[in-house]
Amino acid sequence: MNQQEGYADDIVKGFVIWSMVWGLVAVLVGVFISFQIAFPQLNFPPYLTYGRLRPIHTNAGIFGWGIGSFMAFFIYITQRLTRTSLWSPGLAKAQLWLFNVVIALAAVTLAMGMNRSKEYAELEWPVASLVVVLWVIFAVNIVMTIVKRREEQMYISLWYILATLVGVAVLYLVNNASIPVSLTKSYSAYAGANDANVQWWYGHNAVAMVLTTPPLAIFYYFLPKATGVPIYSHRMGVIAFWSLIFMYLWTGAHHLLWAPVPDWVQTLAMAFSVMLIAPSWAAVFNGYFSMNGQWHQMRENYLVKFLIFGITFYGLQTLQGPSQSIRTFSAFIHFTDWVPGHVHMGTLGWVSLVLFAAIYYTIPRLYHTEIYSVGLANVHFWLVLTGQLIFSITMWIAGVQQAAMLNATNPDGSLHYSFIETMVELYPYWHMRALGGVIYLAGLLVFLYNIYQTIAGAKTQAVAQRA
Amino acid sequence: MIEKKPIIFLLLATATILVGTIITMVLPFRWINDPKLAIASVKPYTPLQLEGRDIYIREGCNNCHTQTVRPLLSDTERYGEYSKSGEFVYDQPFLWGSRRNGPDLARIGGKYPDAWHVKHMKDPRAMVPRSNMPSYDFLNRPLDTSLSEKKMKALKFPYTPADIQALQGKSEMDAIIAYMQKVGNDIPWRKTGKTEVLGELKNPFQDNMSVLPEGQKLYAEHCAQCHGIELKGEVGPDLRDMDQPDSKVFATIYSGIAAGGMPAFGDTLGKERTWKVVTYLKSVHKH
Amino acid sequence: MDSASIYYLGVTLILFLAFAAIVARTYSKRHRDKGEEPKFRMMDDDKPKKDDHPEN
Ligand code: HEM
């Protein structure tokens, strides 16, 4: 199992490859549902309707592509930052199997309509229980590796990794509490406004503990590796770390502004969301200042381009998010297409760009070769960037337009537009969004081809050397 | 030196995330769903309604529809009385949603007659030509009732053997419509919120032929789905050769006939456009 | 001011002091070099270390 360097890296390869498979599934389904919104004839009941496919898209994206590659890079990074090999490679192998079984089960059960309906916690209790087992296996392996480390001080990435491990565990267990009725059906253990408050405490901290802390761990590790220059300030990273994990947990109710949950919970969420700008931007500055004297690498080093654009989108995301948390602005854009615009700047712009860089960095090293084509990597970059910008920008415009129409009144005080009148105006934007999705998909295919050729090339090289 | 002691570090990190968790997530359990906020008229779901709710969840209707009306003009004027936490005490899970691809459904109960829903679920585009809601024709299949009683028990909802008996022969469509008709209808908001027509009711457009095209367009958009594009009647009655005075027709459209399933259009159309529709209606005859 | 606001103010103050303490500690002269050390050490991690115990 151990490679010549002594790190357990075969398992990293497995996780990277499978996460790419699930990433492709997520994007394919995403493009398909964007077409369903624009062309409703593309709904094929009962299994292939928008209502059943959307959760498959989000679950494949967040759990398959996101968590899958986080598992890969947590294992990769932790071994290196602790200068020791993985505590149990065998356990990690079992983890990869279980991971794939869980994601496949999730896709099948969701298509069949077994769905708890709570966003990002849709999986029915038997599948959710497997997720818990999976996470425990993973967490134990990482924590034990850190415990037996041969490097005394922990680099900031390890802090984020540890926080992710506990954070996800607490969130997932609480929000998945259910009253089972049968193997395929359960009810949430909480009712009404309580259920909503628990759900969005979970929902927003899925953003924190899945879409923020793991990519930050990966960013803090791979930026110095890619540029060859240490991160600007480790201590700033430390301050930002504690502030970030403290503040995030207060902000869930910014998803429930104007909803019937207590006002003070909403107000706290609003205040803490705005304060979150500080630790978020500390990471952004840390990235930018590390580039001091290195900006020429933006042109010369494609990895740096992915990483710096990624952290830039993170910066924009953490300015846009807090503004959405202000009651008056939320009143306007909440429930509109503005929000998917926000979501995809985060997932496509921030999370995925950082993951692409990490995969480009590690795959050639794991296979002892060079990347197949830097040119294709650049094509990949511009395609995914274009696709994502088209997506987000059209959705922001669509959201603002619909919000303005929904709020328009006649001189006598009655509303000027019915709901459907505001909705039919969105079709042109939905066509644009679908186009953005197709461009993004093309970029992703270029990426997968590049990685495939890199690995295939490495294998023929190895065979040639042996002969 | 916590940066050197991973276990202590883990405990500290856990404690850090628990502060906000306890204050904003655990503590509110003390205030939310407080008996003082309970609304006596809010009733648990019947077995049929609960099955309908489970179908709503299974089909992921909540991915396109919200179920919470915010206390904002554009919400309350469009959908009705704003939502109160006491209305949701029997909702496990809550279904407030996060995206309004379609309209909010928090006040859908009683808005349309059952026949409207049947037609709409079967083929939304037959009612609203540019809707992107999937068609749910396949729900016309027998309802699986094998878990119904267990579900009522799991949620501790009261039921009688007759309620369970009544599920016999029901389709999934019956169930989801029963659920739709219950949503948001447990507080008497329609009666209290009903728009009063005040002042003198005189048609400002009487015999004004120039408003007919607009009146016809408004009719096609808002009324044709129930009264038919040629006014011959479908879910609602035939509207040709109306012999009622303009003021009476105006009142019917503006305030609706709640008991008969005719929605109120005062909020959507306003006075001026309502008068235009009235003028159009009165201009259509059977030949 | 009622007792509740005094209580809230107190909690806010304690939180702020905790934050100030973390900043002061992290940026104190004594911790400066230690605090920045990991970022240099992480640049060289190609192979696991041979010895079984963390140094010092
Ligand atoms: C300071 C940081 C951030 C704040 C305060 C914030 C705030 C918000 C708010 C208020 C919403 C709800 C909008 C609405 O429904 O009206 C939202 C939605 C969302 N945000 Fe952010 N955001 C932040 C950063 C991020 C980041 C970095 C990501 C990474 C991908 C992200 C992903 C999402 C997702 C996935 C949703 C959709 C949730 C849903 O409705 O299903 N956010 N955010």
Coordinates of N, CA and C in Angstrom, one line a residue, chain A residues 5-7 80-81 83-85 148-155 220-221 224-225 228-236 238-239 242-243 246 250 272, chain C residues 11 15 19 22-24 26-29 31-56:
Chain A
E5 N 7.6 6.8 -1.2 CA 7.9 7.9 -0.3 C 7.4 7.5 1.1
G6 N 6.6 6.5 1.2 CA 6.1 6.1 2.6 C 4.8 6.7 3.0
Y7 N 4.2 7.5 2.1 CA 2.8 7.9 2.4 C 1.8 7.0 1.7
R80 N 1.2 14.6 5.0 CA 2.4 15.4 4.7 C 2.6 16.4 5.9
L81 N 1.5 17.0 6.4 CA 1.8 18.0 7.4 C 2.2 17.3 8.7
R83 N 4.0 14.5 8.6 CA 5.2 13.8 8.2 C 5.1 12.3 8.7
T84 N 4.0 11.8 8.5 CA 3.8 10.4 8.9 C 2.8 9.7 8.0
S85 N 2.8 8.4 7.9 CA 1.9 7.8 7.0 C 0.5 7.6 7.7
K148 N -0.4 10.6 16.1 CA 0.9 10.0 16.0 C 1.9 10.8 15.1
R149 N 1.6 12.0 15.0 CA 2.4 12.8 14.0 C 3.9 13.0 14.4
R150 N 4.7 13.3 13.4 CA 6.1 13.5 13.7 C 6.5 15.0 13.5
E151 N 5.6 15.8 13.5 CA 5.8 17.2 13.3 C 5.0 17.8 14.4
E152 N 5.7 18.6 15.3 CA 5.0 18.9 16.6 C 3.9 19.9 16.4
Q153 N 4.2 21.0 15.7 CA 3.1 22.1 15.6 C 2.3 21.8 14.4
M154 N 1.0 22.1 14.5 CA 0.1 21.8 13.5 C -0.1 23.1 12.6
Y155 N 0.1 22.9 11.3 CA -0.1 23.9 10.3 C -1.6 24.2 10.2
Y220 N -5.0 26.7 1.9 CA -3.8 27.1 2.7 C -2.7 26.1 2.4
Y221 N -3.0 24.9 2.0 CA -1.9 24.0 1.8 C -1.3 24.1 0.4
P224 N 0.8 27.8 -1.1 CA 2.3 27.8 -0.9 C 3.0 26.7 -1.8
K225 N 2.4 25.6 -1.9 CA 3.0 24.5 -2.7 C 3.1 24.9 -4.1
G228 N 5.5 28.1 -4.3 CA 6.9 27.9 -3.8 C 7.2 28.9 -2.7
V229 N 6.2 29.7 -2.3 CA 6.5 30.7 -1.3 C 5.5 30.5 -0.1
P230 N 6.0 30.6 1.1 CA 5.1 30.3 2.3 C 3.9 31.3 2.3
I231 N 2.9 30.9 3.0 CA 1.7 31.7 3.2 C 2.2 33.0 3.9
Y232 N 1.4 34.1 3.6 CA 1.9 35.4 4.2 C 1.9 35.4 5.7
S233 N 0.8 35.1 6.3 CA 0.8 35.1 7.8 C 0.1 33.9 8.4
H234 N 0.8 33.1 9.1 CA 0.2 32.0 9.8 C -0.6 32.4 10.9
R235 N -0.2 33.5 11.6 CA -0.9 33.9 12.8 C -2.2 34.6 12.4
M236 N -2.2 35.3 11.3 CA -3.5 35.9 10.9 C -4.5 34.7 10.6
V238 N -4.6 32.0 12.1 CA -5.0 31.4 13.4 C -6.2 32.3 14.0
I239 N -6.0 33.6 14.0 CA -7.1 34.5 14.5 C -8.3 34.3 13.6
W242 N -10.3 30.9 14.6 CA -11.1 30.9 15.7 C -12.4 31.8 15.5
S243 N -12.2 33.0 14.9 CA -13.3 33.9 14.7 C -14.3 33.2 13.8
F246 N -16.2 30.4 15.4 CA -17.1 30.9 16.4 C -18.4 31.5 15.8
W250 N -23.8 31.2 14.5 CA -24.9 32.1 14.9 C -25.8 32.5 13.8
F272 N -24.2 38.7 13.1 CA -23.0 37.8 13.0 C -22.6 37.6 11.5
Chain C
V11 N -22.0 39.7 28.4 CA -21.6 38.6 27.6 C -20.8 39.1 26.4
L15 N -16.9 38.1 25.5 CA -16.5 37.6 24.2 C -15.5 38.5 23.6
F19 N -11.6 37.5 22.6 CA -11.0 37.7 21.3 C -9.7 38.5 21.4
I22 N -6.9 36.4 22.6 CA -6.3 35.5 21.5 C -5.4 36.3 20.6
V23 N -5.9 37.5 20.3 CA -5.0 38.3 19.4 C -3.7 38.7 20.1
A24 N -3.8 39.1 21.3 CA -2.7 39.5 22.1 C -1.7 38.4 22.2
T26 N -1.5 35.6 20.3 CA -0.9 35.2 19.0 C 0.2 36.2 18.5
Y27 N -0.1 37.5 18.7 CA 0.8 38.5 18.2 C 1.9 38.9 19.2
S28 N 2.0 38.3 20.4 CA 3.0 38.7 21.4 C 4.4 38.3 20.9
K29 N 5.4 39.0 21.3 CA 6.7 38.8 20.9 C 7.1 37.3 21.1
H31 N 5.4 34.7 21.1 CA 4.9 33.6 20.2 C 5.2 33.9 18.7
R32 N 5.8 35.0 18.5 CA 5.9 35.4 17.1 C 6.6 34.3 16.2
D33 N 7.7 33.9 16.7 CA 8.5 32.9 15.8 C 7.8 31.6 15.8
K34 N 7.3 31.2 17.0 CA 6.6 29.9 17.0 C 5.4 29.9 16.1
G35 N 4.7 31.0 16.2 CA 3.4 31.2 15.4 C 3.6 31.1 13.9
E36 N 4.8 31.5 13.5 CA 5.0 31.5 12.0 C 5.8 30.3 11.6
E37 N 6.3 29.5 12.5 CA 7.2 28.4 12.1 C 6.5 27.4 11.2
P38 N 5.3 27.0 11.5 CA 4.7 25.9 10.7 C 4.7 26.2 9.2
K39 N 4.5 27.5 8.9 CA 4.4 27.8 7.4 C 5.7 27.6 6.7
F40 N 6.8 27.7 7.4 CA 8.1 27.3 6.7 C 8.3 25.8 6.7
R41 N 7.9 25.2 7.8 CA 8.2 23.8 7.8 C 7.3 23.0 6.8
M42 N 6.1 23.5 6.6 CA 5.3 22.7 5.7 C 5.8 22.7 4.2
M43 N 6.7 23.6 3.9 CA 7.2 23.6 2.6 C 8.0 22.4 2.2
D44 N 8.5 21.7 3.3 CA 9.3 20.6 3.0 C 8.7 19.3 3.7
D45 N 7.9 18.6 2.9 CA 7.2 17.5 3.5 C 7.2 16.3 2.5
D46 N 8.2 16.2 1.6 CA 8.1 15.2 0.6 C 8.1 13.7 1.1
K47 N 8.8 13.6 2.2 CA 8.9 12.2 2.8 C 8.5 12.2 4.3
P48 N 8.0 11.1 4.8 CA 7.7 11.1 6.2 C 9.0 11.1 7.0
K49 N 9.0 11.6 8.2 CA 10.2 11.6 9.1 C 10.5 10.2 9.5
K50 N 11.8 9.9 9.7 CA 12.1 8.5 10.1 C 11.9 8.3 11.6
D51 N 12.2 9.2 12.5 CA 12.1 8.9 13.9 C 10.7 8.8 14.3
D52 N 10.5 8.0 15.4 CA 9.1 7.7 15.8 C 8.5 8.7 16.7
H53 N 9.3 9.7 17.2 CA 8.7 10.6 18.1 C 8.8 12.0 17.6
P54 N 7.8 12.8 17.9 CA 7.9 14.2 17.5 C 9.2 14.8 18.2
E55 N 9.8 15.7 17.5 CA 11.0 16.3 18.1 C 10.7 17.1 19.3
N56 N 11.7 17.3 20.2 CA 11.6 17.8 21.5 C 10.4 17.5 22.3

